[in-house]
Amino acid sequence: MAEIERETMEYDVVIVGAGPAGLSAAIRLKQLDPDCNVVVLEKGSEVGAHILSGAVLDPCGLDALIPDWKEKGAPLNVPVKEDKFYMLGEAGQLRVPNFPMPPLMSNHGNYIVSMGNVCRWMAEQAEELGVEIFPGMACSEMVYGDNGEVKGVVAGVFGLEADGSIGENTEPGMELHGKYVFLSEGVRGSLSKQVIAKYALDEGKEPQKYGLGMKEIWEIDPDKHREGSVTHTMGWPLNKNAGGGSFIYHLENNQVYVGFVVHLGYKNPHVFPYMEFQRFKHHPMVAELLKGGKRVAYGARAITEGGYQSMPKMVAPGVALLGCSVGMVNVPRIKGNHNAMLSGKAAAEAAMAAIKADRSGDELTAYENDVRTGAIGADLKKVRNVKPMWSKWGLTASLAFGGFDMWCNTLGFSVFGTLAHGKSDAEATEKASKHKPIDYPKPDGTLSFDRLTNVAFSFTNHEESQPAHLTLKDPDVPVSVNLPEYAGPSARYCPAGVYEFVEEEGKDARFVINFQNCVHCKTCDIKDPSQNIVWTTPQGGDGPNYPNM
């Protein structure tokens, strides 16, 4: 596609991704200079269509960006009223008291929100300031300048033939150039991945670590609804198979967010994260809550969990990585949206200072310094050892030592220094011969559901005639390596049933990619033990259409 002539449009700043980071950057740029020419490109069919988060929101990011957000009608309507932690066994639960936990773990002053709806509201604020927002515009390529700097992106390519060639209905898209380009694609963004590799931004950093977050929205019996209640659990059903846990958040309108996170550093390739989530809902405490209710939406998304020591360098000539493109989630708090907003604000301020100084296409080092030495760095540095402790020592030890380390860091010192993660999540996967298969109960269709039934509740759609956006570096690897050595883990780690091994009598197994099911979670790009699957963006507007995730 590189030889195609495209129209170009010039901007001061081009922003890829209308999530909390990208929209915060756009808003801040226009606050600083109403004449700044800013565009936001969003691959979802509308702003919020691809946003999936827990979410309990710490409003500090909004406070810094739009101090009068309450008066402006931001959809933060449900303050947290109670905060509960449980350790689950198969038949019961033990409440973990709140008092030994460091202050940072408290949800006092936070809100249960739909981040999709928060982003829709932020987009309205941005457009009122004059920001151009183009949903349904997937960014498929970076554009580089003569000196190797990033100068823009290619967006809006539609109608390619199934083999990737140009057809009579192909729209070649256009190049959008900027003095600076912000990549706020969320976790494991395809362009961010390219930029990190091209400029070796992760050199000398710990490998990034990830979790898979799955979420359902339920409408429940009003008598069981407790608006503002926040519950987190650990332990069963994962036990020693994987790290992770659940969240249950009661928002308004008798709705509950039921979510489950599985850390992707698990060793046993037989682990089936989606089925762990479905099994979790059969715990007596959860089943009683959901009894008589109905699931109304489903989705899944990877979560960056590496923390402070895994954040790559955030800037290269002409480009800055924002929010989860860097990895700014505070793992024990299960919160990253506030840091995403703060990162967008910081990037905007650095870019505006550069533009006022007649600079362009260089490294915004002021942004990186702000993130590492400011509020974001302080937030992440305190909790930097929780994830590696959990991965290496297990749940019980990490609770004790992680809590101790967070208290020490809160008081200004650390006994442990900064612990390393070691292996990537792909490298952590061990051969199937070392582990026993796991017998998962069949979904009952009332509390638990099969994947394809649930994917229908993500309202996912892909134009089937386009090239598959999930590609293989080597098409033989799934059957020749991953199936015999790892028992074909892609058939399990994908929460949307995209991958399957089809066996027909008298023939070798076939590896099938049902890309139409993809909910853009990126788990395959992360967890594949051979690192053979590459996630690229499909044409704009395709993918899930989350209503209020």
Coordinates of C-alpha atoms in Angstrom, one line a residue:
M1 CA 0.0 0.0 0.0
A2 CA 3.0 2.3 0.4
E3 CA 3.1 3.3 -3.3
I4 CA -0.5 4.5 -3.4
E5 CA -0.9 8.3 -3.7
R6 CA -3.2 9.6 -1.0
E7 CA -4.6 13.0 -0.1
T8 CA -3.0 14.5 2.9
M9 CA -4.3 16.7 5.7
E10 CA -2.1 18.8 8.0
Y11 CA -2.7 19.2 11.7
D12 CA -0.7 20.4 14.7
V13 CA -1.4 17.2 16.6
V14 CA -2.8 13.9 15.3
I15 CA -4.2 11.6 18.0
V16 CA -4.9 7.9 17.4
G17 CA -7.6 6.6 19.8
A18 CA -10.6 8.3 21.5
G19 CA -10.1 6.7 24.9
P20 CA -9.5 8.6 28.1
A21 CA -5.9 9.4 27.2
G22 CA -6.4 10.6 23.7
L23 CA -9.5 12.7 24.5
S24 CA -7.8 14.3 27.5
A25 CA -4.9 15.3 25.3
A26 CA -7.2 16.8 22.7
I27 CA -9.2 18.7 25.4
R28 CA -6.0 20.0 27.0
L29 CA -4.5 21.2 23.7
K30 CA -7.6 23.2 22.9
Q31 CA -7.7 24.6 26.5
L32 CA -4.1 25.9 26.0
D33 CA -4.6 27.2 22.5
P34 CA -8.1 27.4 20.9
D35 CA -6.4 27.8 17.5
C36 CA -4.5 24.5 17.8
N37 CA -5.5 22.2 15.0
V38 CA -6.3 18.8 16.6
V39 CA -7.8 15.6 15.2
V40 CA -8.7 12.4 17.0
L41 CA -9.1 9.2 14.9
E42 CA -11.1 6.4 16.5
K43 CA -11.4 2.9 14.9
G44 CA -14.7 2.1 16.7
S45 CA -18.0 2.8 15.0
E46 CA -18.5 5.6 17.6
V47 CA -16.6 7.0 20.5
G48 CA -17.0 4.4 23.3
A49 CA -17.8 1.4 21.0
H50 CA -14.4 -0.2 21.9
I51 CA -14.0 1.0 25.5
L52 CA -14.2 -1.7 28.1
S53 CA -13.1 -1.1 31.7
G54 CA -14.2 -2.2 35.2
A55 CA -14.6 0.5 36.2
V56 CA -14.2 2.3 39.5
L57 CA -12.9 5.7 38.5
D58 CA -10.6 7.9 40.6
P59 CA -11.7 11.3 39.5
C60 CA -8.3 13.0 40.0
G61 CA -7.6 12.9 36.3
L62 CA -10.9 14.7 35.5
D63 CA -10.3 17.1 38.4
A64 CA -7.0 18.2 36.8
L65 CA -8.5 18.4 33.3
I66 CA -12.0 19.7 33.7
P67 CA -12.4 20.9 37.4
D68 CA -16.1 21.7 36.9
W69 CA -17.0 18.3 35.4
K70 CA -19.9 17.9 37.8
E71 CA -21.5 21.1 36.6
K72 CA -20.9 20.0 33.0
G73 CA -22.8 16.7 33.5
A74 CA -20.0 14.1 33.5
P75 CA -21.6 10.7 33.9
L76 CA -20.1 10.0 37.3
N77 CA -23.4 9.2 39.0
V78 CA -22.6 6.4 41.5
P79 CA -20.2 7.2 44.3
V80 CA -18.7 4.2 46.0
K81 CA -20.5 3.6 49.3
E82 CA -18.9 0.3 50.5
D83 CA -15.8 -1.6 49.7
K84 CA -15.5 -5.3 50.3
F85 CA -12.7 -7.9 49.7
Y86 CA -13.2 -11.6 49.9
M87 CA -11.1 -14.7 49.6
L88 CA -13.2 -17.4 48.0
G89 CA -13.3 -21.1 48.5
E90 CA -15.4 -23.4 46.3
A91 CA -18.4 -23.3 48.7
G92 CA -17.8 -20.2 50.9
Q93 CA -15.9 -17.0 51.4
L94 CA -13.8 -15.2 54.0
R95 CA -14.0 -11.4 54.1
V96 CA -10.6 -9.7 54.2
P97 CA -10.7 -6.7 56.6
N98 CA -10.1 -3.3 55.2
F99 CA -8.2 -1.8 58.1
P100 CA -4.7 -3.4 57.4
M101 CA -4.8 -2.2 53.8
P102 CA -2.7 0.9 52.8
P103 CA -4.7 4.1 52.2
L104 CA -4.2 3.9 48.4
M105 CA -6.5 0.8 48.4
S106 CA -9.5 2.7 49.6
N107 CA -12.2 3.6 47.1
H108 CA -13.6 6.5 49.1
G109 CA -14.3 9.4 46.8
N110 CA -14.3 7.2 43.7
Y111 CA -17.2 6.5 41.3
I112 CA -18.6 3.4 39.6
V113 CA -18.8 4.4 35.9
S114 CA -19.2 3.2 32.4
M115 CA -15.9 4.4 30.8
G116 CA -17.6 4.1 27.4
N117 CA -20.1 6.7 28.5
V118 CA -17.4 8.8 30.2
C119 CA -15.5 8.9 26.9
R120 CA -18.7 9.8 25.0
W121 CA -19.1 12.8 27.3
M122 CA -15.4 13.7 27.0
A123 CA -15.8 13.6 23.2
E124 CA -18.6 16.1 23.5
Q125 CA -16.4 18.4 25.6
A126 CA -13.6 18.1 23.0
E127 CA -15.9 18.9 20.1
E128 CA -17.3 21.9 21.9
L129 CA -13.7 23.2 22.0
G130 CA -13.3 22.6 18.3
V131 CA -11.5 19.2 18.2
E132 CA -12.2 17.2 15.1
I133 CA -13.2 13.6 16.0
F134 CA -13.5 11.0 13.3
P135 CA -15.0 7.6 14.5
G136 CA -14.9 4.6 12.1
M137 CA -11.4 5.7 11.0
A138 CA -8.9 2.9 11.7
C139 CA -5.2 3.9 11.5
S140 CA -3.4 1.2 9.6
E141 CA 0.1 2.6 9.0
M142 CA 2.6 5.0 10.3
V143 CA 4.0 7.7 8.0
Y144 CA 7.7 8.6 8.5
G145 CA 9.6 11.7 7.5
D146 CA 12.9 12.1 5.7
N147 CA 14.9 11.9 9.0
G148 CA 13.2 8.8 10.4
E149 CA 10.7 10.8 12.5
V150 CA 7.0 10.0 12.8
K151 CA 5.1 12.6 10.8
G152 CA 1.6 11.1 10.6
V153 CA -0.6 8.1 10.1
V154 CA -2.6 6.5 7.3
A155 CA -6.3 6.3 8.2
G156 CA -9.6 5.3 6.5
V157 CA -8.6 2.5 4.2
F158 CA -11.7 0.6 3.2
G159 CA -12.7 -2.1 0.7
L160 CA -9.5 -4.1 0.3
E161 CA -10.0 -7.5 -1.3
A162 CA -9.8 -10.5 0.9
D163 CA -6.2 -11.1 -0.1
G164 CA -5.2 -7.6 0.8
S165 CA -5.1 -6.3 -2.8
I166 CA -6.7 -3.2 -4.3
G167 CA -10.1 -3.7 -5.8
E168 CA -12.5 -1.5 -7.7
N169 CA -14.3 -0.6 -4.5
T170 CA -11.1 0.1 -2.5
E171 CA -10.8 3.5 -0.8
P172 CA -7.1 4.1 -0.2
G173 CA -7.6 6.3 2.8
M174 CA -5.6 9.5 3.5
E175 CA -2.5 10.6 5.3
L176 CA -2.9 12.8 8.3
H177 CA 0.3 14.6 9.2
G178 CA 1.0 16.4 12.5
K179 CA 3.9 18.2 14.1
Y180 CA 3.4 15.5 16.7
V181 CA 1.5 12.2 16.7
F182 CA 0.0 10.8 19.9
L183 CA -0.7 7.0 20.1
S184 CA -3.4 6.4 22.6
E185 CA -4.6 3.0 21.2
G186 CA -5.0 1.3 24.5
V187 CA -3.4 -2.1 25.4
R188 CA -1.0 -3.6 22.8
G189 CA -2.0 -1.2 20.1
S190 CA -0.8 -2.3 16.6
L191 CA 0.9 1.1 15.8
S192 CA 2.3 1.5 19.3
K193 CA 3.8 -2.0 19.0
Q194 CA 5.5 -1.0 15.7
V195 CA 6.9 2.2 17.1
I196 CA 8.2 0.5 20.3
A197 CA 10.0 -2.0 18.1
K198 CA 11.3 0.6 15.5
Y199 CA 12.8 2.9 18.1
A200 CA 13.7 0.1 20.7
L201 CA 11.7 2.0 23.3
D202 CA 11.5 -1.1 25.6
E203 CA 15.3 -1.6 25.7
G204 CA 16.5 -2.0 29.2
K205 CA 12.9 -2.3 30.6
E206 CA 11.2 -5.3 32.1
P207 CA 8.9 -7.2 29.8
Q208 CA 5.3 -5.9 29.8
K209 CA 2.9 -8.2 31.6
Y210 CA -0.8 -8.5 31.0
G211 CA -4.1 -9.7 32.3
L212 CA -7.3 -10.7 30.4
G213 CA -10.4 -8.9 31.7
M214 CA -13.8 -10.2 30.9
K215 CA -17.0 -8.5 31.9
E216 CA -20.8 -8.9 31.7
I217 CA -23.5 -6.4 32.6
W218 CA -26.4 -7.9 34.5
E219 CA -29.8 -6.6 35.4
I220 CA -30.6 -8.1 38.8
D221 CA -33.5 -8.3 41.2
P222 CA -34.0 -4.8 42.7
D223 CA -34.2 -6.4 46.2
K224 CA -30.6 -7.6 45.8
H225 CA -29.2 -4.4 44.2
R226 CA -26.9 -2.2 46.4
E227 CA -26.1 0.9 44.4
G228 CA -22.5 2.0 45.1
S229 CA -21.3 -1.4 46.4
V230 CA -17.9 -2.6 45.3
T231 CA -16.7 -6.2 45.8
H232 CA -13.4 -7.8 44.8
T233 CA -12.6 -11.5 45.2
M234 CA -9.5 -13.6 45.0
G235 CA -8.8 -17.4 45.2
W236 CA -11.4 -19.8 43.8
P237 CA -11.8 -20.8 41.0
L238 CA -8.3 -19.9 39.8
N239 CA -6.5 -21.1 43.0
K240 CA -2.9 -22.0 41.8
N241 CA -3.7 -22.3 38.1
A242 CA -3.3 -18.6 37.5
G243 CA -3.3 -15.2 39.2
G244 CA -6.3 -13.0 39.1
G245 CA -9.7 -12.3 40.7
S246 CA -13.1 -10.8 40.2
F247 CA -15.0 -7.5 40.6
I248 CA -18.7 -6.9 41.2
Y249 CA -19.8 -3.3 41.0
H250 CA -23.4 -2.2 41.6
L251 CA -24.2 0.8 39.4
E252 CA -27.6 2.5 38.8
N253 CA -30.8 1.1 37.3
N254 CA -30.5 -2.3 39.1
Q255 CA -27.4 -3.1 37.0
V256 CA -24.3 -4.9 38.1
Y257 CA -20.9 -5.1 36.4
V258 CA -19.6 -8.7 36.9
G259 CA -16.0 -9.1 35.8
F260 CA -13.1 -11.5 36.0
V261 CA -9.4 -11.0 35.4
V262 CA -6.9 -13.7 34.6
H263 CA -3.2 -12.8 34.7
L264 CA -1.8 -14.0 31.4
G265 CA 1.5 -15.2 32.9
Y266 CA 0.0 -18.6 33.7
K267 CA 2.1 -21.7 33.0
N268 CA -0.5 -24.4 32.3
P269 CA -1.6 -24.1 28.7
H270 CA -4.8 -26.0 29.6
V271 CA -6.1 -23.0 31.5
F272 CA -9.3 -21.6 29.9
P273 CA -9.7 -18.1 31.2
Y274 CA -13.3 -17.6 29.8
M275 CA -14.5 -20.8 31.5
E276 CA -12.9 -19.7 34.7
F277 CA -15.0 -16.6 34.5
Q278 CA -18.2 -18.7 33.8
R279 CA -17.4 -21.1 36.7
F280 CA -16.9 -18.2 39.1
K281 CA -20.5 -17.1 38.6
H282 CA -21.6 -20.5 40.1
H283 CA -20.0 -19.6 43.5
P284 CA -22.9 -19.5 46.0
M285 CA -22.3 -15.8 46.8
V286 CA -22.4 -14.8 43.2
A287 CA -25.1 -17.2 42.0
E288 CA -27.4 -15.9 44.7
L289 CA -26.8 -12.3 43.6
L290 CA -27.5 -13.1 39.9
K291 CA -30.4 -15.5 40.4
G292 CA -33.5 -14.2 38.6
G293 CA -31.4 -11.6 36.7
K294 CA -30.3 -11.5 33.1
R295 CA -27.0 -10.8 31.3
V296 CA -27.4 -7.8 28.9
A297 CA -23.8 -7.3 27.6
Y298 CA -20.5 -9.0 27.4
G299 CA -16.9 -8.0 26.4
A300 CA -13.3 -8.7 27.0
R301 CA -10.0 -6.7 26.9
A302 CA -6.4 -7.2 27.8
I303 CA -5.0 -5.1 30.7
T304 CA -1.4 -3.9 31.0
E305 CA -0.1 -5.1 34.4
G306 CA 3.7 -4.7 34.2
G307 CA 3.6 -1.4 36.0
Y308 CA 6.4 1.1 36.7
Q309 CA 9.4 -1.2 35.7
S310 CA 7.7 -2.3 32.4
M311 CA 6.9 1.2 31.0
P312 CA 8.8 1.7 27.8
K313 CA 10.4 5.0 26.8
M314 CA 7.3 7.0 25.9
V315 CA 8.7 9.3 23.2
A316 CA 10.5 9.0 19.9
P317 CA 11.0 11.7 17.2
G318 CA 7.5 13.1 16.4
V319 CA 5.5 10.6 18.5
A320 CA 4.4 10.0 22.1
L321 CA 2.7 7.0 23.7
L322 CA -0.1 7.7 26.0
G323 CA -2.1 5.8 28.7
C324 CA -2.3 2.0 28.2
S325 CA -0.1 2.2 25.2
V326 CA 2.6 2.7 27.8
G327 CA 1.0 0.7 30.6
M328 CA -0.2 2.9 33.5
V329 CA -2.5 0.5 35.4
N330 CA -2.1 0.4 39.2
V331 CA -2.6 -3.3 39.6
P332 CA -3.7 -3.7 43.2
R333 CA -6.1 -0.8 42.8
I334 CA -7.3 -2.2 39.4
K335 CA -7.3 1.4 38.1
G336 CA -5.6 3.1 35.1
N337 CA -8.1 5.5 33.7
H338 CA -7.0 8.3 36.0
N339 CA -3.4 7.9 34.9
A340 CA -4.5 7.7 31.2
M341 CA -6.2 11.1 31.6
L342 CA -3.2 12.6 33.4
S343 CA -0.8 11.3 30.7
G344 CA -3.0 12.9 28.0
K345 CA -2.8 16.2 29.8
A346 CA 0.9 16.0 30.3
A347 CA 1.5 15.1 26.6
A348 CA -0.6 18.0 25.5
E349 CA 1.3 20.4 27.7
A350 CA 4.6 19.2 26.4
A351 CA 3.5 19.4 22.8
M352 CA 2.0 22.8 23.1
A353 CA 5.2 24.2 24.7
A354 CA 7.2 22.6 21.8
I355 CA 4.8 24.1 19.1
K356 CA 5.0 27.5 20.7
A357 CA 8.8 27.2 20.5
D358 CA 8.5 26.5 16.8
R359 CA 9.6 22.8 17.2
S360 CA 8.1 19.8 15.5
G361 CA 9.0 16.1 14.9
D362 CA 11.4 15.9 17.9
E363 CA 11.2 14.0 21.2
L364 CA 8.8 15.4 23.8
T365 CA 11.2 14.6 26.7
A366 CA 9.2 17.0 28.9
Y367 CA 6.2 14.6 28.7
E368 CA 8.2 11.6 29.7
N369 CA 9.8 13.5 32.6
D370 CA 6.4 14.6 33.8
V371 CA 5.0 11.1 33.8
R372 CA 7.9 9.5 35.5
T373 CA 8.5 12.1 38.2
G374 CA 4.9 13.4 38.7
A375 CA 1.6 12.0 39.9
I376 CA 1.6 9.0 37.6
G377 CA 5.1 7.9 38.5
A378 CA 4.3 8.3 42.2
D379 CA 1.1 6.3 41.9
L380 CA 2.8 3.4 40.1
K381 CA 6.1 3.4 42.0
K382 CA 4.3 2.6 45.3
V383 CA 2.8 -0.6 43.9
R384 CA 5.6 -1.7 41.5
N385 CA 6.3 -5.0 43.4
V386 CA 2.8 -6.3 43.8
K387 CA 2.6 -7.9 40.4
P388 CA 6.0 -9.6 40.4
M389 CA 5.4 -10.9 43.9
W390 CA 2.1 -12.4 42.9
S391 CA 3.7 -14.0 39.8
K392 CA 6.6 -15.5 41.7
W393 CA 5.3 -16.3 45.2
G394 CA 1.6 -16.8 44.7
L395 CA -1.5 -15.2 46.1
T396 CA -1.0 -15.7 49.9
A397 CA 2.6 -14.5 50.0
S398 CA 1.9 -11.6 47.7
L399 CA -0.9 -10.4 49.9
A400 CA 1.3 -10.3 52.9
F401 CA 4.5 -9.0 51.4
G402 CA 2.7 -6.9 48.8
G403 CA 0.7 -5.1 51.5
F404 CA 3.8 -4.6 53.6
D405 CA 5.7 -3.2 50.6
M406 CA 2.9 -0.8 49.7
W407 CA 2.8 0.4 53.3
C408 CA 6.6 0.9 53.2
N409 CA 6.4 2.8 49.9
T410 CA 3.6 4.9 51.3
L411 CA 5.9 5.9 54.1
G412 CA 8.7 6.7 51.7
F413 CA 11.0 3.6 51.6
S414 CA 11.1 0.1 50.2
V415 CA 12.6 -3.1 51.6
F416 CA 12.5 -4.9 48.3
G417 CA 13.8 -2.3 45.9
T418 CA 12.3 -2.9 42.4
L419 CA 11.6 -6.6 41.6
A420 CA 11.9 -8.0 38.1
H421 CA 9.2 -9.7 36.1
G422 CA 11.5 -12.0 34.2
K423 CA 9.6 -13.8 31.5
S424 CA 7.0 -12.4 29.1
D425 CA 3.5 -14.0 29.3
A426 CA 4.2 -15.9 26.1
E427 CA 7.5 -17.3 27.5
A428 CA 5.8 -18.2 30.8
T429 CA 3.6 -20.8 29.0
E430 CA 5.0 -24.3 29.6
K431 CA 4.6 -27.5 27.5
A432 CA 1.3 -29.3 27.9
S433 CA 3.1 -32.5 29.0
K434 CA 4.1 -30.8 32.2
H435 CA 0.4 -30.2 33.2
K436 CA -2.9 -32.0 33.5
P437 CA -5.9 -30.9 31.5
I438 CA -8.6 -29.1 33.5
D439 CA -12.1 -30.3 33.5
Y440 CA -14.5 -27.3 33.2
P441 CA -18.2 -27.7 33.8
K442 CA -20.5 -27.1 30.8
P443 CA -22.3 -23.7 30.9
D444 CA -25.9 -24.0 32.0
G445 CA -27.3 -21.2 29.8
T446 CA -28.7 -19.4 32.8
L447 CA -25.7 -18.2 34.9
S448 CA -23.0 -19.3 32.5
F449 CA -22.8 -19.2 28.8
D450 CA -20.8 -20.6 25.9
R451 CA -18.4 -18.2 24.2
L452 CA -20.3 -17.7 20.9
T453 CA -23.6 -17.0 22.7
N454 CA -21.9 -14.4 24.8
V455 CA -20.0 -12.8 21.9
A456 CA -23.4 -12.0 20.4
F457 CA -23.9 -9.7 23.5
S458 CA -20.8 -7.8 22.5
F459 CA -22.6 -6.7 19.3
T460 CA -19.4 -7.5 17.3
N461 CA -19.4 -7.2 13.5
H462 CA -16.7 -7.4 10.9
E463 CA -17.1 -7.0 7.1
E464 CA -16.3 -10.6 6.0
S465 CA -14.9 -9.7 2.6
Q466 CA -12.0 -7.8 4.0
P467 CA -8.5 -9.3 4.7
A468 CA -8.4 -11.0 8.1
H469 CA -6.9 -8.7 10.6
L470 CA -5.4 -11.6 12.5
T471 CA -2.4 -13.0 10.6
L472 CA 0.2 -15.7 11.1
K473 CA 3.9 -15.2 10.7
D474 CA 4.2 -18.9 9.8
P475 CA 0.9 -20.6 8.9
D476 CA 2.4 -24.1 9.8
V477 CA 3.2 -23.2 13.5
P478 CA -0.3 -23.7 15.0
V479 CA -0.6 -27.3 13.9
S480 CA 3.1 -28.3 13.8
V481 CA 4.2 -26.6 17.1
N482 CA 1.4 -25.2 19.2
L483 CA -1.0 -28.2 18.9
P484 CA 1.4 -31.0 19.8
E485 CA 3.6 -29.1 22.2
Y486 CA 1.1 -26.8 24.0
A487 CA -2.3 -28.5 23.3
G488 CA -3.4 -25.7 21.0
P489 CA -3.9 -22.9 23.7
S490 CA -5.3 -20.4 21.2
A491 CA -8.5 -22.4 21.3
R492 CA -8.8 -21.6 25.0
Y493 CA -7.1 -18.2 25.7
C494 CA -9.3 -16.3 23.2
P495 CA -12.4 -15.1 25.0
A496 CA -14.4 -14.9 21.7
G497 CA -13.8 -18.3 20.1
V498 CA -11.8 -16.9 17.2
Y499 CA -9.4 -19.8 17.0
E500 CA -10.2 -23.5 16.6
F501 CA -8.5 -26.7 15.5
V502 CA -10.8 -28.6 13.2
E503 CA -10.1 -32.3 12.9
E504 CA -11.7 -34.3 10.1
E505 CA -11.5 -38.1 9.8
G506 CA -8.4 -39.2 7.9
K507 CA -7.0 -35.7 7.7
D508 CA -4.5 -33.6 9.7
A509 CA -6.0 -30.9 11.9
R510 CA -6.7 -27.5 10.4
F511 CA -6.2 -24.2 12.2
V512 CA -9.2 -21.9 11.6
I513 CA -9.3 -18.2 12.3
N514 CA -12.9 -16.9 12.7
F515 CA -11.9 -13.2 12.7
Q516 CA -15.5 -12.1 12.6
N517 CA -15.8 -13.0 16.3
C518 CA -12.9 -10.9 17.4
V519 CA -13.6 -8.4 20.2
H520 CA -10.2 -6.8 19.8
C521 CA -8.9 -7.9 23.2
K522 CA -5.3 -8.6 21.9
T523 CA -4.9 -11.7 24.1
C524 CA -3.7 -13.8 21.1
D525 CA -1.0 -11.2 20.2
I526 CA 0.2 -11.4 23.8
K527 CA -0.1 -15.1 25.0
D528 CA 0.6 -17.1 21.9
P529 CA 3.6 -19.2 23.0
S530 CA 5.3 -19.0 19.6
Q531 CA 4.5 -15.3 19.2
N532 CA 3.1 -16.3 15.8
I533 CA -0.2 -14.4 15.8
V534 CA -0.2 -10.7 14.8
W535 CA -3.2 -8.5 15.6
T536 CA -3.6 -5.6 13.1
T537 CA -6.5 -3.2 12.9
P538 CA -9.5 -4.2 10.7
Q539 CA -11.2 -1.5 8.6
G540 CA -12.8 1.3 10.6
G541 CA -16.1 0.8 12.4
D542 CA -15.6 -3.0 12.7
G543 CA -15.4 -4.9 16.0
P544 CA -17.5 -4.7 19.1
N545 CA -20.1 -2.1 19.7
Y546 CA -20.2 -1.9 23.5
P547 CA -23.2 0.0 24.7
N548 CA -22.1 1.2 28.2
M549 CA -19.1 -0.8 29.2

